[in-house]
Coordinates of C-alpha atoms in Angstrom, one line a residue:
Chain A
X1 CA 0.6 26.1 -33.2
X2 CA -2.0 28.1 -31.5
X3 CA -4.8 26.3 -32.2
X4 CA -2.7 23.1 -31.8
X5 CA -2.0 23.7 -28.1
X6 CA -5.9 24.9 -27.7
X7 CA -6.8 21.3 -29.0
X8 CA -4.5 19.6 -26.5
X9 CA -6.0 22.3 -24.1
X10 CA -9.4 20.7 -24.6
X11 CA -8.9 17.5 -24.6
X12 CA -6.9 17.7 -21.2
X13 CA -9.9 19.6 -20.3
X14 CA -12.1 16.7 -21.7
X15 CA -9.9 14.0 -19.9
X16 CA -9.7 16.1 -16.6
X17 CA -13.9 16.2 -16.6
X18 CA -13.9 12.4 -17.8
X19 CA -11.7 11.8 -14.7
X20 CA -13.7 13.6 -12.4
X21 CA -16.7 12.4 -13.5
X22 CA -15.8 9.0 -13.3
X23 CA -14.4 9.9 -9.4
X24 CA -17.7 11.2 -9.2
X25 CA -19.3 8.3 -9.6
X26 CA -17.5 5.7 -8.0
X27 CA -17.6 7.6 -5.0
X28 CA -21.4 7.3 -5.6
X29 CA -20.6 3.2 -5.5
X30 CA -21.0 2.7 -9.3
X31 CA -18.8 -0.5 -9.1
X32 CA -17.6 -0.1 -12.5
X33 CA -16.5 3.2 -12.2
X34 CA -15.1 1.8 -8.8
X35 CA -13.3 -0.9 -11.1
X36 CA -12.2 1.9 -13.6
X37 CA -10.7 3.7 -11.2
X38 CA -8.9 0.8 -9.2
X39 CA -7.4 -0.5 -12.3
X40 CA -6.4 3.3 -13.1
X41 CA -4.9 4.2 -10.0
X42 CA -3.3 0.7 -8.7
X43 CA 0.2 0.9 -10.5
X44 CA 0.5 4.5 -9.6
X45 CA -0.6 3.4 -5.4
X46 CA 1.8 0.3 -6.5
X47 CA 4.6 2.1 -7.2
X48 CA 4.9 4.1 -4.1
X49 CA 4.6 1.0 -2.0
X50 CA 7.3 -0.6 -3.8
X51 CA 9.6 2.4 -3.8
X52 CA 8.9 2.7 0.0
X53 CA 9.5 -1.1 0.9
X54 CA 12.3 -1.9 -1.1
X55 CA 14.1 1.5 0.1
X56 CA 13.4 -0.6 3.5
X57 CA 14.6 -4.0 2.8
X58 CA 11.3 -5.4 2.4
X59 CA 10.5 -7.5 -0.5
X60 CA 7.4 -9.1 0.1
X61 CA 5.1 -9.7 -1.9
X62 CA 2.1 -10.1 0.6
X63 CA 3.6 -6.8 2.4
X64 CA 3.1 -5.3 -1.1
X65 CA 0.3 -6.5 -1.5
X66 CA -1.5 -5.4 1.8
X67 CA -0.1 -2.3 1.4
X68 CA -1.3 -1.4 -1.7
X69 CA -5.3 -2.4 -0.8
X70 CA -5.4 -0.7 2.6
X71 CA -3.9 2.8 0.2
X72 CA -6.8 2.1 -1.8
X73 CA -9.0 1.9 0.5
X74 CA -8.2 4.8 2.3
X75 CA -8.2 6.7 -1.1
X76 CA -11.9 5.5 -1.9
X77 CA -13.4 5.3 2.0
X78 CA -11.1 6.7 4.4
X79 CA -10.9 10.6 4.3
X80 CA -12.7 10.5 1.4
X81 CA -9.6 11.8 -0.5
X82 CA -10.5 10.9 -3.8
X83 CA -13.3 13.3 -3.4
X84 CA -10.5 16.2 -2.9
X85 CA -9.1 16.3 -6.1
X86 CA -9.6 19.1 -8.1
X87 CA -8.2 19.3 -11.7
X88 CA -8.7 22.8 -11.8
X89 CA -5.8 23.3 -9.6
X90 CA -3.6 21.6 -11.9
X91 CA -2.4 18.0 -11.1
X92 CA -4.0 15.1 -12.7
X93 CA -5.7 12.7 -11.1
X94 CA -2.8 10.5 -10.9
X95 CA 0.1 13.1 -9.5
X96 CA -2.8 14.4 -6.8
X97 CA -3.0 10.3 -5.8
X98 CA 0.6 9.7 -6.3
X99 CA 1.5 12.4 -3.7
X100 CA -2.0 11.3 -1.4
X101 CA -0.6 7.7 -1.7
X102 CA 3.2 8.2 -1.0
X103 CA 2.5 10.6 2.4
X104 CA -0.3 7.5 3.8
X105 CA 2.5 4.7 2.9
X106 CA 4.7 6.3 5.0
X107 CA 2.4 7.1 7.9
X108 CA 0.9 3.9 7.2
X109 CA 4.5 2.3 7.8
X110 CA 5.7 4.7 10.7
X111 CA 2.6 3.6 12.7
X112 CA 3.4 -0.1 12.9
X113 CA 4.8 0.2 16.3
X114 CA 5.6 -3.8 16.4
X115 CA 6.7 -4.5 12.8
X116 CA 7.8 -8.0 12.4
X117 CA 10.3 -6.2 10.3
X118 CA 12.0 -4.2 13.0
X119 CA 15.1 -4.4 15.3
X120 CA 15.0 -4.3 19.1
X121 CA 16.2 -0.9 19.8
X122 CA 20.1 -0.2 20.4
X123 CA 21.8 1.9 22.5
X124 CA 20.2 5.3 21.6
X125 CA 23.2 7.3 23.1
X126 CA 23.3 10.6 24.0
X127 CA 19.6 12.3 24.0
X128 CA 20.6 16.0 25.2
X129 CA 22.9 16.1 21.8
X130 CA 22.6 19.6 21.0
X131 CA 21.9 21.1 17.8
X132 CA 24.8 22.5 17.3
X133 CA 26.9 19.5 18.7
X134 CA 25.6 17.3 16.2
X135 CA 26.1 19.6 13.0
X136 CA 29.6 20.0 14.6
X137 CA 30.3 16.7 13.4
X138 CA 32.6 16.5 10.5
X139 CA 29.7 14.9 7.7
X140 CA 32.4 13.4 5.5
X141 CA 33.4 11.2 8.3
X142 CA 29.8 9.7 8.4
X143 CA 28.3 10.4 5.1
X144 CA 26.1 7.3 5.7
X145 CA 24.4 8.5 8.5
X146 CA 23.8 12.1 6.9
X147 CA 22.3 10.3 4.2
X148 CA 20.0 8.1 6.6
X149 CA 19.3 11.4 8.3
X150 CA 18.1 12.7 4.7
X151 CA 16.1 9.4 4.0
X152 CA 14.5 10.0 7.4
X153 CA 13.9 13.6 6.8
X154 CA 12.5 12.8 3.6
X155 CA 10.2 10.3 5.5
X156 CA 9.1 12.7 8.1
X157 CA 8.1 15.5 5.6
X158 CA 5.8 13.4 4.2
X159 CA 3.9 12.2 7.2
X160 CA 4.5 15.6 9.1
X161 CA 3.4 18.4 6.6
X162 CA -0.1 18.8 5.9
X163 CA -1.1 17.5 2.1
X164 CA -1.1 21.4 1.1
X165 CA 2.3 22.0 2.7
X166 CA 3.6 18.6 0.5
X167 CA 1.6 19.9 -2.4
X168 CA 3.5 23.1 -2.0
X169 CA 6.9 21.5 -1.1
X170 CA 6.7 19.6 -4.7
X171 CA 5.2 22.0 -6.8
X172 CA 7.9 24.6 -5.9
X173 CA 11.3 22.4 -4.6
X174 CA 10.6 19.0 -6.6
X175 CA 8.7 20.1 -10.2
X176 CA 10.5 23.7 -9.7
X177 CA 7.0 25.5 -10.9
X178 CA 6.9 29.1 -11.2
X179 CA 5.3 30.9 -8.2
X180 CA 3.3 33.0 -10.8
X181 CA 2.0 29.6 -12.3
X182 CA 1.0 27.9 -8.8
X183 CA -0.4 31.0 -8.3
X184 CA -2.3 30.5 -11.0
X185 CA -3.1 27.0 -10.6
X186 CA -4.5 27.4 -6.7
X187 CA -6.2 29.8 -7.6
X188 CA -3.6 31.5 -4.6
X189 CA -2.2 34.9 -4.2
X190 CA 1.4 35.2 -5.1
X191 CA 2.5 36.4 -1.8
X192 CA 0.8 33.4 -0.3
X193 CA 3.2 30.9 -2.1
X194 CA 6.4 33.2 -1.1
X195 CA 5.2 32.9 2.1
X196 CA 5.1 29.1 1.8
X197 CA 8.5 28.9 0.4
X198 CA 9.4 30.5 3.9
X199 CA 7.3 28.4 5.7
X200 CA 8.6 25.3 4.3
X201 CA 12.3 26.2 5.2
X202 CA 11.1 26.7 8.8
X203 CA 9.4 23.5 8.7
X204 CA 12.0 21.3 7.8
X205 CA 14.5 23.2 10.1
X206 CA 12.4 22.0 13.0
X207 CA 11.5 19.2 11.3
X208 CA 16.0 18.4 11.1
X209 CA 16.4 19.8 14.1
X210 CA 14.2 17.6 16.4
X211 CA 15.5 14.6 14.5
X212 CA 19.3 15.6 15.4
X213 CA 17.5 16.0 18.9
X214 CA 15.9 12.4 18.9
X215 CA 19.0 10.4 17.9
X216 CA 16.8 7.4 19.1
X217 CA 16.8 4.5 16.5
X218 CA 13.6 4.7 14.1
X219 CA 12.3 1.6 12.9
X220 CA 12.2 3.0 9.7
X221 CA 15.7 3.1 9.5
X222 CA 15.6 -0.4 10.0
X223 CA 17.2 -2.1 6.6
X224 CA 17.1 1.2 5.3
X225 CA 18.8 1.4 1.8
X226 CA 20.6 3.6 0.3
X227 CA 18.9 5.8 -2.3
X228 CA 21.8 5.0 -5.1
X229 CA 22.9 1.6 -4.8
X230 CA 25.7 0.5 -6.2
X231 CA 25.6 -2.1 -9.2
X232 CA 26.9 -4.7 -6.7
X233 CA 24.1 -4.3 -3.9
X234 CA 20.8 -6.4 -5.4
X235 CA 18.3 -7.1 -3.0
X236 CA 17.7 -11.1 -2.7
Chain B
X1 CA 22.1 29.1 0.2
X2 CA 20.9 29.5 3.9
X3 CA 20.7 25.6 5.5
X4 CA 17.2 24.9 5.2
X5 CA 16.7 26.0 1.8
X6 CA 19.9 23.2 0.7
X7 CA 18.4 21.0 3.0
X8 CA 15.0 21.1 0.7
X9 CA 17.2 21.0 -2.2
X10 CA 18.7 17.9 -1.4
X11 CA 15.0 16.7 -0.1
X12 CA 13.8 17.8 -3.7
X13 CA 16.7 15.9 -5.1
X14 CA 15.4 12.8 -3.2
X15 CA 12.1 13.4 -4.5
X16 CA 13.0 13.5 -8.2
X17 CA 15.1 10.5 -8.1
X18 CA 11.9 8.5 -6.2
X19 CA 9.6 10.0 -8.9
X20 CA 11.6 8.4 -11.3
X21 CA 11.5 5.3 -9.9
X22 CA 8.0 5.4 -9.3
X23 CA 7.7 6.0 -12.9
X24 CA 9.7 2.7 -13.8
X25 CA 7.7 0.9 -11.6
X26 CA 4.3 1.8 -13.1
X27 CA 5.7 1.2 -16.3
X28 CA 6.9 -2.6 -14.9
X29 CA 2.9 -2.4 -13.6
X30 CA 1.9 -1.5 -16.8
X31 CA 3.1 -3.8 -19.2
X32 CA 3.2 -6.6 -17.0
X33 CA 6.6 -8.6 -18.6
X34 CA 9.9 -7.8 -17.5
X35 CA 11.9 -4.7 -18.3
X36 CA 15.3 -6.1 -17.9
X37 CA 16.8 -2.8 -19.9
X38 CA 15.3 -0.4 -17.4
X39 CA 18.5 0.0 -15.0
X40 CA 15.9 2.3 -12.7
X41 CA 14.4 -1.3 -11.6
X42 CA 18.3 -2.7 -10.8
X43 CA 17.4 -4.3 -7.7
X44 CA 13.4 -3.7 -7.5
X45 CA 12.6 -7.9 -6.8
X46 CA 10.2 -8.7 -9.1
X47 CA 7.9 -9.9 -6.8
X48 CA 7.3 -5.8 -5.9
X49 CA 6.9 -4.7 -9.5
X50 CA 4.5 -7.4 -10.5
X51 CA 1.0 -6.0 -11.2
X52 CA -1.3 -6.6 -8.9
X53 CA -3.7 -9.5 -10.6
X54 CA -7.3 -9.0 -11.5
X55 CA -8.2 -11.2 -8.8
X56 CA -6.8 -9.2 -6.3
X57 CA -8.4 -6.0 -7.9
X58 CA -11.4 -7.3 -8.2
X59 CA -11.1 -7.9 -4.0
X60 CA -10.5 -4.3 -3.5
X61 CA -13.2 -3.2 -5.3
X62 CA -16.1 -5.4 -3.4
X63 CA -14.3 -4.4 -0.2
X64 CA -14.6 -0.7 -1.4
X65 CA -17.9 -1.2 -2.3
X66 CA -18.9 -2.9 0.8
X67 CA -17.4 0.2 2.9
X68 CA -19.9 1.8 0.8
X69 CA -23.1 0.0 1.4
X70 CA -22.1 -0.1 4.7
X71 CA -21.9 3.6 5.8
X72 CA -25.1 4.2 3.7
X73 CA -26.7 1.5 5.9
X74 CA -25.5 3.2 8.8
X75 CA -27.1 6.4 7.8
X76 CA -23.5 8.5 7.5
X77 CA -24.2 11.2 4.5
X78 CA -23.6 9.6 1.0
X79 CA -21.1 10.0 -1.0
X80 CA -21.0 13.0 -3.8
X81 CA -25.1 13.4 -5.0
X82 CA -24.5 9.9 -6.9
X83 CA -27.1 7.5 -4.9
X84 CA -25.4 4.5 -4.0
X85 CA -26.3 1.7 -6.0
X86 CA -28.1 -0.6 -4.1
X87 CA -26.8 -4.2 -4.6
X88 CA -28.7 -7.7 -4.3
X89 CA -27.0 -9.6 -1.4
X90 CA -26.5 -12.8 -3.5
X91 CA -24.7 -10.5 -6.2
X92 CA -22.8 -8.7 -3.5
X93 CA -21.2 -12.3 -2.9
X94 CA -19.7 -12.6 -6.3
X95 CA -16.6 -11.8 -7.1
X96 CA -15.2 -12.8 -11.0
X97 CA -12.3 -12.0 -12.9
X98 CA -9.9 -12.8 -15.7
X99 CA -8.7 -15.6 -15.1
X100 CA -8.9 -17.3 -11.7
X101 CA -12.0 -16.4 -9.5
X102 CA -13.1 -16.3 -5.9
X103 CA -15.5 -18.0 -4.3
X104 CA -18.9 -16.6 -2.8
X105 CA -17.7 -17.4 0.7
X106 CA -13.9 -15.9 0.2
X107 CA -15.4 -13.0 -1.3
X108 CA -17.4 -12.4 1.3
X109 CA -14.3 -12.4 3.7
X110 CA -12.9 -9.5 1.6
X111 CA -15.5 -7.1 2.3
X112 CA -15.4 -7.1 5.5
X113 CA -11.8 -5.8 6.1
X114 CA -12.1 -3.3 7.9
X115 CA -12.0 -1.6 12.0
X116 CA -12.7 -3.9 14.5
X117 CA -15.7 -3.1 16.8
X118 CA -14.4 -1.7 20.2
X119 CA -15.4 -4.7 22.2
X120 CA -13.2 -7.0 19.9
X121 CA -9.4 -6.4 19.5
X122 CA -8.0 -5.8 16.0
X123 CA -6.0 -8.7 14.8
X124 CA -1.9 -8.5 15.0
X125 CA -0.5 -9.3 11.9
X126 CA 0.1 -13.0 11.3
X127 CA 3.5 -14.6 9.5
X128 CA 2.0 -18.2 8.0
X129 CA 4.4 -21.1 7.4
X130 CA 3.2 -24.2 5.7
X131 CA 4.7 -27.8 5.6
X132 CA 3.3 -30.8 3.8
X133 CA 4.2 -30.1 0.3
X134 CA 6.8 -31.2 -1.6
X135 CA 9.1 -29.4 -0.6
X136 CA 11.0 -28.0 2.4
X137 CA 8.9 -25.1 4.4
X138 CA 7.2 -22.3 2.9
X139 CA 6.4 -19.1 4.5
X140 CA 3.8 -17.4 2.7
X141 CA 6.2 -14.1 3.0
X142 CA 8.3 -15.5 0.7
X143 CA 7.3 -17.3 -1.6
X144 CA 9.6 -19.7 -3.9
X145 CA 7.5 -20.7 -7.1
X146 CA 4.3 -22.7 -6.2
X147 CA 4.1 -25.8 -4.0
X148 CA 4.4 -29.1 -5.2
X149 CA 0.9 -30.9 -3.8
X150 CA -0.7 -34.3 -4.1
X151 CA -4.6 -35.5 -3.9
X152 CA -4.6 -36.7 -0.2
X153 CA -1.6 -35.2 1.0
X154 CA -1.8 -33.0 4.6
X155 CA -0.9 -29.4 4.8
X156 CA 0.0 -28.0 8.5
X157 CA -0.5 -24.3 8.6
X158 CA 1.8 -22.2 11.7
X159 CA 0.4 -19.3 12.5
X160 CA 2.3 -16.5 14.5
X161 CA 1.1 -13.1 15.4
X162 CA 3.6 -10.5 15.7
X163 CA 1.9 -9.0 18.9
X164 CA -0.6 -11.9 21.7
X165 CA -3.8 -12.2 20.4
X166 CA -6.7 -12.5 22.9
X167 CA -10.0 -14.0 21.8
X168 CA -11.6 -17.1 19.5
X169 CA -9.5 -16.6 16.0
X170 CA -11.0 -18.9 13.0
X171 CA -9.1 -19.9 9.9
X172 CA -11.2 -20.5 6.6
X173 CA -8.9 -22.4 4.1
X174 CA -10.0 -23.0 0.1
X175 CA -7.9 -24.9 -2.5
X176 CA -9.4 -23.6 -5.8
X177 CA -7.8 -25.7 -8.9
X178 CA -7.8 -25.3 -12.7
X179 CA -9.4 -28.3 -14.0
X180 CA -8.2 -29.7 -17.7
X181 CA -11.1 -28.0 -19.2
X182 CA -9.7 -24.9 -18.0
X183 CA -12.7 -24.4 -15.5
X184 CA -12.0 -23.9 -11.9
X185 CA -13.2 -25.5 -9.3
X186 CA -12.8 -24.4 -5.4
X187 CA -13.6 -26.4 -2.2
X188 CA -13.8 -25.8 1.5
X189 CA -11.2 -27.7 3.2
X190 CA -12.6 -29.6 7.1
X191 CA -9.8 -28.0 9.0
X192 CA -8.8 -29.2 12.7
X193 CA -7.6 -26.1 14.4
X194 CA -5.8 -25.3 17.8
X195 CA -5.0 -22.0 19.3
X196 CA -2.7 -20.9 21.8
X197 CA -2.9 -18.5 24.5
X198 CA -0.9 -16.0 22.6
X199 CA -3.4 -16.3 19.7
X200 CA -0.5 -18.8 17.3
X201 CA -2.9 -21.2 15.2
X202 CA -2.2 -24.6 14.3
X203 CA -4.5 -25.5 11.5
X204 CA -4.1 -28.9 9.7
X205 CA -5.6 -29.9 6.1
X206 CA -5.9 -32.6 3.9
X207 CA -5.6 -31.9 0.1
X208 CA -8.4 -33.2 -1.6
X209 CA -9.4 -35.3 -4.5
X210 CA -9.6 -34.9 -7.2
X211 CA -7.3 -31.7 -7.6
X212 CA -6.8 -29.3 -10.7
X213 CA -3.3 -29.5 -12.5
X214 CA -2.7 -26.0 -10.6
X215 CA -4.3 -23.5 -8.9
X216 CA -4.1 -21.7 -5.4
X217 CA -4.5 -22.2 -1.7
X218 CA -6.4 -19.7 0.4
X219 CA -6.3 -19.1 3.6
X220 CA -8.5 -16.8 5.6
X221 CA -7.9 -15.9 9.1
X222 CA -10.2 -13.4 11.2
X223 CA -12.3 -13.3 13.7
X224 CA -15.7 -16.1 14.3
X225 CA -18.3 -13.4 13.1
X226 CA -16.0 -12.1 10.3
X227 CA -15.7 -15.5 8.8
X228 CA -19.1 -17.4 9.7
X229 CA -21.8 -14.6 9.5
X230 CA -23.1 -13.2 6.6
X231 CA -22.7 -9.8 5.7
X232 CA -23.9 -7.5 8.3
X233 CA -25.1 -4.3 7.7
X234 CA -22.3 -2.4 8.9
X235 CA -19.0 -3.6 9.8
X236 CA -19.1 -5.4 13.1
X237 CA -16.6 -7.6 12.3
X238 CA -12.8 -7.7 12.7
X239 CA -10.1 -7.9 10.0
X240 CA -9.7 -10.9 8.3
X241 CA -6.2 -11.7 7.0
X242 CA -6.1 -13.4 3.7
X243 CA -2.8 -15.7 2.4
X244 CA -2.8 -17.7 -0.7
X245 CA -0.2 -19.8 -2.4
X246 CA -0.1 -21.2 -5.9
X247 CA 0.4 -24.8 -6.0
X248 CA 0.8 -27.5 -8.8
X249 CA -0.4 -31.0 -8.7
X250 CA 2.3 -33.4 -8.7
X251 CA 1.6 -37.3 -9.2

């Protein structure tokens, strides 16, 4: 079993330095490691667009499309992302994109100021709405609007932590990872990652609470669907 | 629990249940035929889960590449120690894939995607509707199978931005048809073209003759240097918007 698991170790390691290699050279401009790549990382870039537009009501295929090239783009020539990754710290090439790629569609989205996709602002009512005020509300009288306000705090985490904060905010909330292990990953200090399990709470408190505060209609809640949809709710 | 930390619970929560989805959709991608048992894509239209095609691909990568060439050109650092691979400007036109294939032109359009100069204003987003076929109007947002065409029939082309466009905007249209022999064949369409203050375009085509049993229309619409100029050494030209429909001759 031993020597099993330091065979698979190896060829991870093998596929992790192919991968990086190949990264290496596209960025480089090798168009086929360019093509490589594209055809590698498009379903995975795909995918998050998708999720993220359908969530929205939008079912267009030359939205998807569009999306999906300008997330490329940015991946390959934009930040230079691509040339970020390091598999030494633990996720592949295509988790390390996936979250990259689902934090840009967002922000990508949320900057579209004039969507032909959004509403004409309503009434935004009260903006002094306290903190307090608004938790005082009763949620199981509006559970739809506590779950748009999760759907937009979900949105906002993603454009509004930095791409360690997200990495963090998975690695420990979403995949549930050991601190010792991220530790060990990142290459970190194991009081560093406590102290981003704090950091993270205080983030999304702000984060929550200056949403409550806004109460001004988002554009991204625009269409926005539910995140369980019952049998009977298919999009046209 | 305090609030935050069940509030990033329920966030994780959220997360897991988009991974998965994610995950169906990739695997949709992947296979490229329908996965009618996976009840994670309930819903997903199929026009979101259908791969991207190898045309399309093959787009991205000569605009990535061009982003490239271009920022070498420019004298920005180069990428990771790699030198970039210098390529001939008549090959840097060519764009082929499986299947259907680009022309020079239209491949050159692709590449030069990219941020507008700041003398010239980005393009707003355009939402295309097309009359003339066989059929009631078509918005290229939504599209409802291919259109029905005939050798000689004219296609009108509404253009609307979704924010006033100032300055000349040029449209570029290609019909590019799948002959008998399974070749395809793709031809410039002469274009009469009106614009309006706002920046709406009218543009009106005939189909040509003769025209493959099938194929697709493509429209380009950008800016006059993005469309007529050949590639510049760095990207001085605006966006250019690309459409396309699939059509199917009809006698």
């Amino acid at each position: 079993m031993e020597q099993l698991c330091a065979g698979l170790d190896r060829g991870y390691s093998k596929l992790w330095m192919a991968s990086q290699d190949l990264v290496k050279r596209a960025l480089g401009g090798e168009r086929a490691a360019i093509e490589a790549l594209v055809r590698e990382l498009t379903p995975v870039v795909q995918a998050r667009v998708a999720a993220t537009l359908w969530r929205r009501g939008h079912n267009t295929r030359q939205e998807l499309e569009d999306l999906t090239q300008e997330v490329l783009m940015d991946l390959f020539t934009g930040a230079r992302v691509l040339a970020d990754w390091e598999p030494e710290r633990g996720l592949s090439l295509t988790a390390f994109v996936g979250l990259i790629a689902q934090r840009q569609v967002f922000s990508l989205l949320r900057s579209r100021k004039r969507s032909p996709f959004t509403h004409e602002p309503t009434d935004p009512g009260s903006l002094d709405a306290t903190v307090e005020a608004v938790r005082a509300q009763p949620a199981a009288e509006d559970p739809l609007a506590a779950r748009e306000l999760l759907g937009l705090l979900f949105d906002r985490l993603h454009t509004e932590l930095s791409p360690k904060g997200l990495e963090m905010f998975y690695r420990l909330y979403v995949w549930q990872q050991e601190p010792e292990l991220i530790a060990e990953e990142t290459g970190s200090k194991l009081d560093a990652i406590y102290q981003w399990r704090s950091r993270l709470k205080k983030e999304v408190a702000e984060l929550e609470t200056r949403l409550l505060r806004q109460r001004l209609p988002d554009p991204m809640l625009a269409n926005y669907r539910p995140l369980k949809p019952n049998k009977s709710d298919v999009s046209s | 629990m305090s609030r935050p930390e069940e509030t990033l619970e329920q966030l994780a929560r959220l997360a897991r249940e988009e991974e998965a989805l994610h995950a169906a959709i990739e695997r949709r991608t992947a296979q490229a035929s329908t996965s009618e048992n996976d009840p994670l894509l309930l819903g997903v239209p199929e026009a979101l889960a259908e791969p991207l095609s190898d045309v399309r691909q093959s787009a991205i990568v000569d605009a990535i590449q061009a982003r490239f060439e271009a920022a070498r050109a420019s004298g920005e650092p180069a990428k990771p120690s790699e030198p970039l691979r210098s390529v001939p400007r008549a090959q840097n036109r060519r764009v082929f894939a499986v299947g259907a294939a680009l022309t020079a032109v239209a491949a050159a359009v692709f590449m030069f995607v990219g941020r507008a100069p700041p003398a010239i204003e980005p393009l707003a987003r355009y939402d295309v509707r097309v009359e003339g076929a066989q059929q009631p109007d078509r918005r290229a947002t939504s599209p409802n199978g291919p259109l029905r065409l005939r050798p000689g029939s004219r296609l009108r082309f509404d253009l609307r931005p979704s924010t006033d466009v100032h300055g000349v905007v040029r449209a570029r249209l290609f019909v590019q048809g799948v002959r008998a022999d399974g070749k395809s064949d793709t031809k410039e369409l002469r274009v009469s073209q009106e614009q309006s203050a706002a920046g709406a375009l009218r543009i009106d085509a005939a189909i040509p003759s003769p025209l493959g049993d099938r194929g697709e229309i493509l429209l380009f619409v950008g800016r006059e240097r993005a469309l007529f100029e050949g590639p510049p050494n760095e990207p001085r030209a605006a966006e250019v918007q690309a459409f396309r429909w699939s059509f199917q001759r009809v006698e």
